Amino acid sequence: KLKNTYGTKFAENINPVTGRIHSSFRLGGTATGRFTSNSPNMQNLPRCEDFRCLFGAKAGNILVVADFSQIEIRVAAELSGDSAMRHVFKQGQDFHIKTASVIANVSETDVSPEQRQAAKAVNFGMLYGMGAATLVKYAKINYGVNMTEEKGMDAINRFFEAYQGFKKWQKETVWKAEFTGQVRTPGGRIRNFFKEGKDKFYTESLNTPVQGGAAEVFLLALSNLKDGLSGIDAQLVNIIHDEIVLEALKKDARKVRYALKRAMVNGFLALFPEASTENLVNSKSAENWAEAK
């Protein structure tokens, strides 16, 4: 399947004149405001190194790649004002490890890779208000984590016990959405569920402010990037939700990495000026996409 979908068929998108793939990107292609990509879709590519190493810079150039670390959880922490969540990021800690220690009742230093993976499923599952049964399926399909419904319920209870401010925010958000039929993103965009013809929107009422906020941070980062790269020979070549890929001259790699990181940090602060930016952006440069991740 990988060879058929991302091998020969994907290669058919290479422009015979430029030798490059020219995808189309649409702003606001989703209800939450994320970018979408088509012809071909450059945002849903296999993460395996064997595939991503095929994407490289031309001779004399280098790829500079940066992504936001746990951006949706950071947005949720700022929206809810949860002091425990915000403290994790202020200390520069890994939020998945922190949650794993809470769920598994072990010290953070003793958290295993399997426990972190399970906590990752719980963290994202709780962002969207999943119940135990849905969480069990979500963890298995998306993270390869097996858990019983009983374990899932225990994990949910422990999560909300640790992040009570976030739990309160979710309850208030759902109540307001049920009363007004709409939610608002941090940037002020309004999503009206009644106009969309929806009468059930529990998950979307929680998802939209968080994912929409992350999309707005990303857009602000791109806006800042234009000025940040002024006078530098660098071009934007791909965007994937929380990741930005640039191509630049090798000699400018350090300057481009600095400009890219600064644009992303400033984009986050533009929406959440009081937020911590500790370990917010990961960046690297290399000759191909796999090595730059």
Tab-separated table of N, CA, C and O in Angstrom, residues 70 73 94-106 111-127 130-132 134-148 151-159 163:
chain	number	residue	atom	x	y	z
A	70	GLN	N	3.811	19.897	21.484
A	70	GLN	CA	2.569	19.704	22.238
A	70	GLN	C	1.689	20.956	22.213
A	70	GLN	O	1.135	21.376	23.222
A	73	ILE	N	-2.055	20.936	23.547
A	73	ILE	CA	-2.149	20.859	25.014
A	73	ILE	C	-1.769	22.198	25.621
A	73	ILE	O	-2.374	22.653	26.609
A	94	ASP	N	8.057	17.477	29.995
A	94	ASP	CA	7.293	16.739	28.991
A	94	ASP	C	5.915	16.455	29.584
A	94	ASP	O	5.797	15.725	30.575
A	95	PHE	N	4.872	16.997	28.963
A	95	PHE	CA	3.531	16.856	29.529
A	95	PHE	C	3.068	15.403	29.541
A	95	PHE	O	2.363	14.975	30.460
A	96	HIS	N	3.461	14.630	28.537
A	96	HIS	CA	3.048	13.228	28.486
A	96	HIS	C	3.675	12.429	29.634
A	96	HIS	O	3.034	11.551	30.219
A	97	ILE	N	4.924	12.727	29.952
A	97	ILE	CA	5.579	12.052	31.079
A	97	ILE	C	4.922	12.459	32.392
A	97	ILE	O	4.710	11.626	33.286
A	98	LYS	N	4.581	13.733	32.512
A	98	LYS	CA	3.932	14.210	33.731
A	98	LYS	C	2.599	13.488	33.949
A	98	LYS	O	2.309	13.005	35.050
A	99	THR	N	1.798	13.394	32.890
A	99	THR	CA	0.509	12.711	33.003
A	99	THR	C	0.706	11.223	33.260
A	99	THR	O	-0.043	10.613	34.030
A	100	ALA	N	1.704	10.629	32.631
A	100	ALA	CA	1.984	9.200	32.840
A	100	ALA	C	2.294	8.920	34.302
A	100	ALA	O	1.859	7.900	34.858
A	101	SER	N	3.038	9.810	34.929
A	101	SER	CA	3.378	9.599	36.344
A	101	SER	C	2.132	9.675	37.218
A	101	SER	O	2.021	8.965	38.226
A	102	VAL	N	1.180	10.521	36.810
A	102	VAL	CA	-0.077	10.656	37.555
A	102	VAL	C	-0.943	9.413	37.373
A	102	VAL	O	-1.480	8.860	38.338
A	103	ILE	N	-1.074	8.961	36.135
A	103	ILE	CA	-1.937	7.815	35.831
A	103	ILE	C	-1.377	6.517	36.396
A	103	ILE	O	-2.099	5.698	36.968
A	104	ALA	N	-0.064	6.325	36.212
A	104	ALA	CA	0.564	5.073	36.658
A	104	ALA	C	0.994	5.114	38.118
A	104	ALA	O	1.445	4.105	38.666
A	105	ASN	N	0.896	6.305	38.716
A	105	ASN	CA	1.288	6.479	40.129
A	105	ASN	C	2.750	6.091	40.357
A	105	ASN	O	3.085	5.350	41.279
A	106	VAL	N	3.620	6.607	39.484
A	106	VAL	CA	5.055	6.389	39.616
A	106	VAL	C	5.750	7.742	39.491
A	106	VAL	O	5.151	8.723	39.043
A	111	VAL	N	8.905	6.588	34.634
A	111	VAL	CA	7.906	6.391	33.578
A	111	VAL	C	8.537	5.643	32.402
A	111	VAL	O	9.585	6.035	31.882
A	112	SER	N	7.903	4.564	31.984
A	112	SER	CA	8.406	3.764	30.865
A	112	SER	C	7.876	4.325	29.546
A	112	SER	O	6.895	5.081	29.534
A	113	PRO	N	8.516	3.969	28.412
A	113	PRO	CA	8.006	4.409	27.100
A	113	PRO	C	6.557	3.988	26.878
A	113	PRO	O	5.777	4.729	26.276
A	114	GLU	N	6.197	2.799	27.349
A	114	GLU	CA	4.818	2.310	27.188
A	114	GLU	C	3.840	3.154	28.002
A	114	GLU	O	2.736	3.466	27.534
A	115	GLN	N	4.250	3.543	29.201
A	115	GLN	CA	3.384	4.380	30.034
A	115	GLN	C	3.231	5.782	29.444
A	115	GLN	O	2.150	6.374	29.500
A	116	ARG	N	4.302	6.300	28.859
A	116	ARG	CA	4.217	7.614	28.213
A	116	ARG	C	3.282	7.552	27.013
A	116	ARG	O	2.499	8.477	26.773
A	117	GLN	N	3.368	6.470	26.253
A	117	GLN	CA	2.504	6.311	25.082
A	117	GLN	C	1.037	6.255	25.493
A	117	GLN	O	0.172	6.851	24.846
A	118	ALA	N	0.752	5.556	26.574
A	118	ALA	CA	-0.616	5.467	27.080
A	118	ALA	C	-1.104	6.841	27.539
A	118	ALA	O	-2.252	7.225	27.292
A	119	ALA	N	-0.219	7.586	28.200
A	119	ALA	CA	-0.579	8.922	28.672
A	119	ALA	C	-0.829	9.868	27.503
A	119	ALA	O	-1.692	10.754	27.581
A	120	LYS	N	-0.107	9.668	26.436
A	120	LYS	CA	-0.303	10.490	25.233
A	120	LYS	C	-1.730	10.315	24.708
A	120	LYS	O	-2.397	11.281	24.339
A	121	ALA	N	-2.182	9.068	24.683
A	121	ALA	CA	-3.550	8.779	24.240
A	121	ALA	C	-4.561	9.439	25.169
A	121	ALA	O	-5.565	10.012	24.721
A	122	VAL	N	-4.310	9.369	26.465
A	122	VAL	CA	-5.218	9.965	27.445
A	122	VAL	C	-5.235	11.487	27.307
A	122	VAL	O	-6.305	12.113	27.302
A	123	ASN	N	-4.071	12.097	27.177
A	123	ASN	CA	-4.000	13.556	27.062
A	123	ASN	C	-4.822	14.073	25.890
A	123	ASN	O	-5.631	14.995	26.041
A	124	PHE	N	-4.612	13.488	24.714
A	124	PHE	CA	-5.341	13.963	23.539
A	124	PHE	C	-6.803	13.533	23.589
A	124	PHE	O	-7.685	14.263	23.126
A	125	GLY	N	-7.058	12.375	24.154
A	125	GLY	CA	-8.442	11.927	24.301
A	125	GLY	C	-9.244	12.859	25.189
A	125	GLY	O	-10.399	13.179	24.899
A	126	MET	N	-8.616	13.349	26.255
A	126	MET	CA	-9.319	14.230	27.177
A	126	MET	C	-9.506	15.636	26.601
A	126	MET	O	-10.430	16.349	26.984
A	127	LEU	N	-8.637	16.037	25.686
A	127	LEU	CA	-8.827	17.334	25.034
A	127	LEU	C	-10.177	17.384	24.335
A	127	LEU	O	-10.801	18.442	24.229
A	130	MET	N	-13.412	12.588	25.477
A	130	MET	CA	-13.744	11.178	25.264
A	130	MET	C	-14.158	10.496	26.560
A	130	MET	O	-13.627	10.792	27.627
A	131	GLY	N	-15.104	9.552	26.437
A	131	GLY	CA	-15.457	8.694	27.549
A	131	GLY	C	-14.553	7.472	27.546
A	131	GLY	O	-13.715	7.307	26.654
A	132	ALA	N	-14.709	6.600	28.527
A	132	ALA	CA	-13.813	5.447	28.678
A	132	ALA	C	-13.849	4.520	27.466
A	132	ALA	O	-12.800	4.091	26.971
A	134	THR	N	-14.709	5.089	24.330
A	134	THR	CA	-14.108	5.719	23.148
A	134	THR	C	-12.597	5.821	23.308
A	134	THR	O	-11.844	5.619	22.354
A	135	LEU	N	-12.148	6.123	24.524
A	135	LEU	CA	-10.717	6.234	24.789
A	135	LEU	C	-10.006	4.915	24.535
A	135	LEU	O	-8.903	4.889	23.971
A	136	VAL	N	-10.614	3.811	24.929
A	136	VAL	CA	-10.022	2.489	24.725
A	136	VAL	C	-9.780	2.241	23.236
A	136	VAL	O	-8.709	1.781	22.829
A	137	LYS	N	-10.773	2.552	22.414
A	137	LYS	CA	-10.641	2.360	20.959
A	137	LYS	C	-9.607	3.313	20.376
A	137	LYS	O	-8.783	2.934	19.544
A	138	TYR	N	-9.655	4.567	20.806
A	138	TYR	CA	-8.740	5.599	20.326
A	138	TYR	C	-7.289	5.243	20.645
A	138	TYR	O	-6.394	5.373	19.797
A	139	ALA	N	-7.055	4.777	21.863
A	139	ALA	CA	-5.697	4.413	22.289
A	139	ALA	C	-5.148	3.256	21.468
A	139	ALA	O	-3.969	3.245	21.102
A	140	LYS	N	-5.994	2.288	21.171
A	140	LYS	CA	-5.577	1.121	20.404
A	140	LYS	C	-5.267	1.488	18.958
A	140	LYS	O	-4.223	1.120	18.411
A	141	ILE	N	-6.173	2.214	18.326
A	141	ILE	CA	-6.045	2.533	16.900
A	141	ILE	C	-4.913	3.519	16.636
A	141	ILE	O	-4.126	3.352	15.699
A	142	ASN	N	-4.810	4.548	17.445
A	142	ASN	CA	-3.866	5.630	17.173
A	142	ASN	C	-2.502	5.486	17.849
A	142	ASN	O	-1.520	6.047	17.374
A	143	TYR	N	-2.454	4.746	18.959
A	143	TYR	CA	-1.196	4.666	19.700
A	143	TYR	C	-0.747	3.242	19.997
A	143	TYR	O	0.276	3.053	20.643
A	144	GLY	N	-1.519	2.256	19.545
A	144	GLY	CA	-1.155	0.865	19.770
A	144	GLY	C	-1.170	0.482	21.240
A	144	GLY	O	-0.450	-0.428	21.663
A	145	VAL	N	-1.993	1.172	22.026
A	145	VAL	CA	-2.055	0.937	23.466
A	145	VAL	C	-3.301	0.129	23.804
A	145	VAL	O	-4.415	0.495	23.417
A	146	ASN	N	-3.102	-0.963	24.528
A	146	ASN	CA	-4.225	-1.789	24.969
A	146	ASN	C	-4.586	-1.430	26.407
A	146	ASN	O	-3.735	-1.412	27.290
A	147	MET	N	-5.849	-1.120	26.617
A	147	MET	CA	-6.328	-0.865	27.975
A	147	MET	C	-7.785	-1.310	28.078
A	147	MET	O	-8.522	-1.285	27.100
A	148	THR	N	-8.165	-1.754	29.257
A	148	THR	CA	-9.552	-2.144	29.480
A	148	THR	C	-10.373	-0.887	29.714
A	148	THR	O	-9.834	0.199	29.987
A	151	LYS	N	-9.626	0.387	33.136
A	151	LYS	CA	-8.369	1.134	33.193
A	151	LYS	C	-8.535	2.513	32.562
A	151	LYS	O	-7.961	3.505	33.020
A	152	GLY	N	-9.325	2.549	31.475
A	152	GLY	CA	-9.570	3.818	30.809
A	152	GLY	C	-10.290	4.792	31.724
A	152	GLY	O	-9.946	5.984	31.798
A	153	MET	N	-11.292	4.306	32.440
A	153	MET	CA	-12.040	5.154	33.366
A	153	MET	C	-11.161	5.637	34.509
A	153	MET	O	-11.242	6.795	34.924
A	154	ASP	N	-10.295	4.757	34.995
A	154	ASP	CA	-9.371	5.132	36.062
A	154	ASP	C	-8.414	6.218	35.584
A	154	ASP	O	-8.117	7.169	36.320
A	155	ALA	N	-7.929	6.086	34.332
A	155	ALA	CA	-7.012	7.075	33.766
A	155	ALA	C	-7.707	8.435	33.632
A	155	ALA	O	-7.111	9.487	33.924
A	156	ILE	N	-8.966	8.415	33.196
A	156	ILE	CA	-9.732	9.653	33.058
A	156	ILE	C	-9.901	10.334	34.413
A	156	ILE	O	-9.686	11.550	34.549
A	157	ASN	N	-10.256	9.566	35.413
A	157	ASN	CA	-10.448	10.128	36.755
A	157	ASN	C	-9.156	10.729	37.298
A	157	ASN	O	-9.165	11.811	37.905
A	158	ARG	N	-8.049	10.025	37.102
A	158	ARG	CA	-6.760	10.514	37.593
A	158	ARG	C	-6.337	11.790	36.833
A	158	ARG	O	-5.752	12.710	37.418
A	159	PHE	N	-6.621	11.814	35.531
A	159	PHE	CA	-6.289	12.991	34.704
A	159	PHE	C	-7.013	14.225	35.241
A	159	PHE	O	-6.399	15.272	35.486
A	163	TYR	N	-5.772	17.807	36.848
A	163	TYR	CA	-5.990	19.045	36.101
A	163	TYR	C	-7.442	19.509	36.276
A	163	TYR	O	-8.240	19.507	35.341
